Short mmCIF file of C-alpha atoms in Angstrom, two decimals:
data_model
loop_
_atom_site.label_atom_id
_atom_site.label_comp_id
_atom_site.label_asym_id
_atom_site.label_seq_id
_atom_site.Cartn_x
_atom_site.Cartn_y
_atom_site.Cartn_z
CA MET A 1 -18.72 -11.57 -12.90
CA ALA A 2 -15.96 -14.69 -11.30
CA MET A 3 -14.14 -12.97 -9.35
CA GLU A 4 -10.63 -13.69 -10.76
CA ASP A 5 -11.90 -12.01 -13.96
CA ARG A 6 -11.96 -8.50 -11.32
CA PHE A 7 -7.62 -8.93 -10.31
CA LYS A 8 -5.31 -7.73 -12.99
CA GLU A 9 -2.84 -10.23 -14.66
CA VAL A 10 0.77 -10.07 -12.50
CA ALA A 11 3.56 -9.90 -15.41
CA TRP A 12 7.10 -10.50 -14.33
CA LEU A 13 10.25 -8.64 -16.45
CA GLY A 14 13.90 -10.29 -16.32
CA ASP A 15 14.54 -11.90 -13.41
CA ALA A 16 11.86 -10.61 -10.21
CA ARG A 17 9.69 -13.85 -10.59
CA LYS A 18 12.72 -16.36 -9.50
CA ASN A 19 13.79 -14.37 -7.48
CA MET A 20 11.16 -14.19 -5.01
CA ILE A 21 10.59 -17.39 -5.24
CA ASP A 22 14.15 -18.28 -3.90
CA PHE A 23 13.19 -15.53 -0.54
CA PRO A 24 12.30 -17.08 2.82
CA THR A 25 8.48 -19.09 2.03
CA GLU A 26 7.44 -15.71 5.23
CA VAL A 27 9.04 -12.93 3.02
CA ARG A 28 7.35 -14.69 -0.81
CA LYS A 29 3.90 -15.05 1.66
CA SER A 30 3.99 -11.34 2.84
CA MET A 31 4.97 -9.44 -0.85
CA GLY A 32 2.20 -12.52 -2.82
CA TYR A 33 -0.54 -11.17 -0.05
CA ALA A 34 0.12 -7.88 -0.64
CA LEU A 35 0.79 -7.97 -5.16
CA GLN A 36 -2.89 -9.80 -4.92
CA LEU A 37 -4.37 -6.91 -3.22
CA ALA A 38 -3.06 -4.32 -5.70
CA GLN A 39 -4.20 -6.95 -8.52
CA ALA A 40 -8.12 -6.71 -6.95
CA GLY A 41 -7.22 -2.14 -6.81
CA GLY A 42 -5.45 -2.62 -3.27
CA MET A 43 -3.02 -1.35 -1.23
CA SER A 44 -1.12 -3.52 1.47
CA THR A 45 0.09 -1.69 3.79
CA ASP A 46 3.71 -2.50 3.25
CA ALA A 47 3.94 -0.86 -0.14
CA LYS A 48 4.77 2.32 -0.25
CA PRO A 49 5.60 4.90 -3.32
CA PHE A 50 9.03 4.30 -5.16
CA LYS A 51 10.37 7.74 -6.00
CA GLY A 52 11.96 8.64 -9.19
CA VAL A 53 11.49 5.86 -11.19
CA GLY A 54 7.35 6.64 -12.93
CA SER A 55 3.62 7.55 -11.66
CA GLY A 56 2.20 4.17 -9.83
CA VAL A 57 4.97 2.65 -8.97
CA PHE A 58 5.80 0.86 -5.21
CA GLU A 59 8.28 -0.88 -2.80
CA ILE A 60 6.65 -3.37 -1.46
CA VAL A 61 9.60 -3.97 1.31
CA LYS A 62 10.35 -6.44 4.16
CA ARG A 63 12.46 -7.70 6.69
CA HIS A 64 13.12 -11.16 7.34
CA ASN A 65 15.65 -11.75 10.59
CA THR A 66 18.65 -9.51 9.67
CA ASP A 67 17.70 -9.47 5.57
CA THR A 68 15.80 -6.92 3.88
CA TYR A 69 13.74 -8.32 0.75
CA ARG A 70 12.10 -5.40 -1.54
CA ALA A 71 9.63 -5.40 -4.48
CA VAL A 72 8.93 -3.32 -6.56
CA TYR A 73 5.97 -3.17 -9.28
CA ALA A 74 4.25 -0.80 -11.69
CA VAL A 75 0.47 -0.60 -11.34
CA LYS A 76 -0.55 2.60 -13.89
CA ILE A 77 0.73 0.48 -16.76
CA GLY A 78 -2.41 -0.81 -19.17
CA GLU A 79 -4.24 -3.56 -17.97
CA LYS A 80 -1.63 -5.28 -16.03
CA ILE A 81 0.58 -5.66 -12.49
CA TYR A 82 4.94 -4.30 -13.99
CA VAL A 83 6.78 -6.28 -10.97
CA LEU A 84 9.79 -4.41 -11.92
CA HIS A 85 12.22 -6.18 -9.61
CA ALA A 86 12.38 -8.72 -6.98
CA PHE A 87 15.43 -8.50 -5.23
CA GLN A 88 17.68 -8.38 -1.56
CA LYS A 89 19.21 -5.50 -0.57
CA LYS A 90 23.26 -6.19 -0.05
CA SER A 91 23.87 -2.59 1.40
CA LYS A 92 24.15 -2.57 5.28
CA SER A 93 24.75 1.03 5.22
CA GLY A 94 21.48 2.65 4.96
CA ILE A 95 18.04 2.11 3.92
CA LYS A 96 18.84 4.35 0.25
CA THR A 97 18.42 1.36 -2.73
CA PRO A 98 21.53 0.61 -4.23
CA GLN A 99 22.08 2.95 -7.70
CA ALA A 100 22.21 -0.61 -9.33
CA ASP A 101 18.94 -1.64 -8.28
CA ILE A 102 18.17 1.47 -9.03
CA GLU A 103 18.81 1.36 -12.94
CA LEU A 104 17.33 -1.55 -13.27
CA ILE A 105 13.75 -0.50 -11.95
CA LYS A 106 13.58 2.27 -14.66
CA GLN A 107 15.43 0.03 -17.86
CA ARG A 108 12.69 -2.66 -16.17
CA TYR A 109 9.27 0.17 -16.40
CA LYS A 110 10.42 1.89 -19.88
CA GLU A 111 10.48 -2.26 -20.75
CA ALA A 112 7.36 -2.19 -19.40
CA LEU A 113 5.80 0.87 -21.33
CA ARG A 114 7.19 -0.66 -24.46
CA ARG A 115 4.96 -3.53 -23.91
CA GLU A 116 2.25 -1.54 -23.45
CA GLY A 117 3.23 0.64 -26.64
CA LEU A 118 3.16 3.43 -23.89
#
């Protein structure tokens, strides 16, 4: 069995892929590596559970210069890794994820479940 056969496919929802492509190279490479580890069944030290959406949802947080970039993905929906959202955090107050981003993540999580027939 070829190594790539063991990797889960990545499904990008909404504008997540376009957004991540626009991230600084260093951030994009780090997040790409974290997603590749998830595809192989592993977990990056940069990934942590993202609470309040569903089981198996994780967030990768990378800081670059004075900016913070985040990618949220789900691993327990079918046989794919669903990248639900990728964004640059704009808020300067605290580390809390803005409510609009949380709502978008919840909406895309439901879309991933629908795609899998769950």
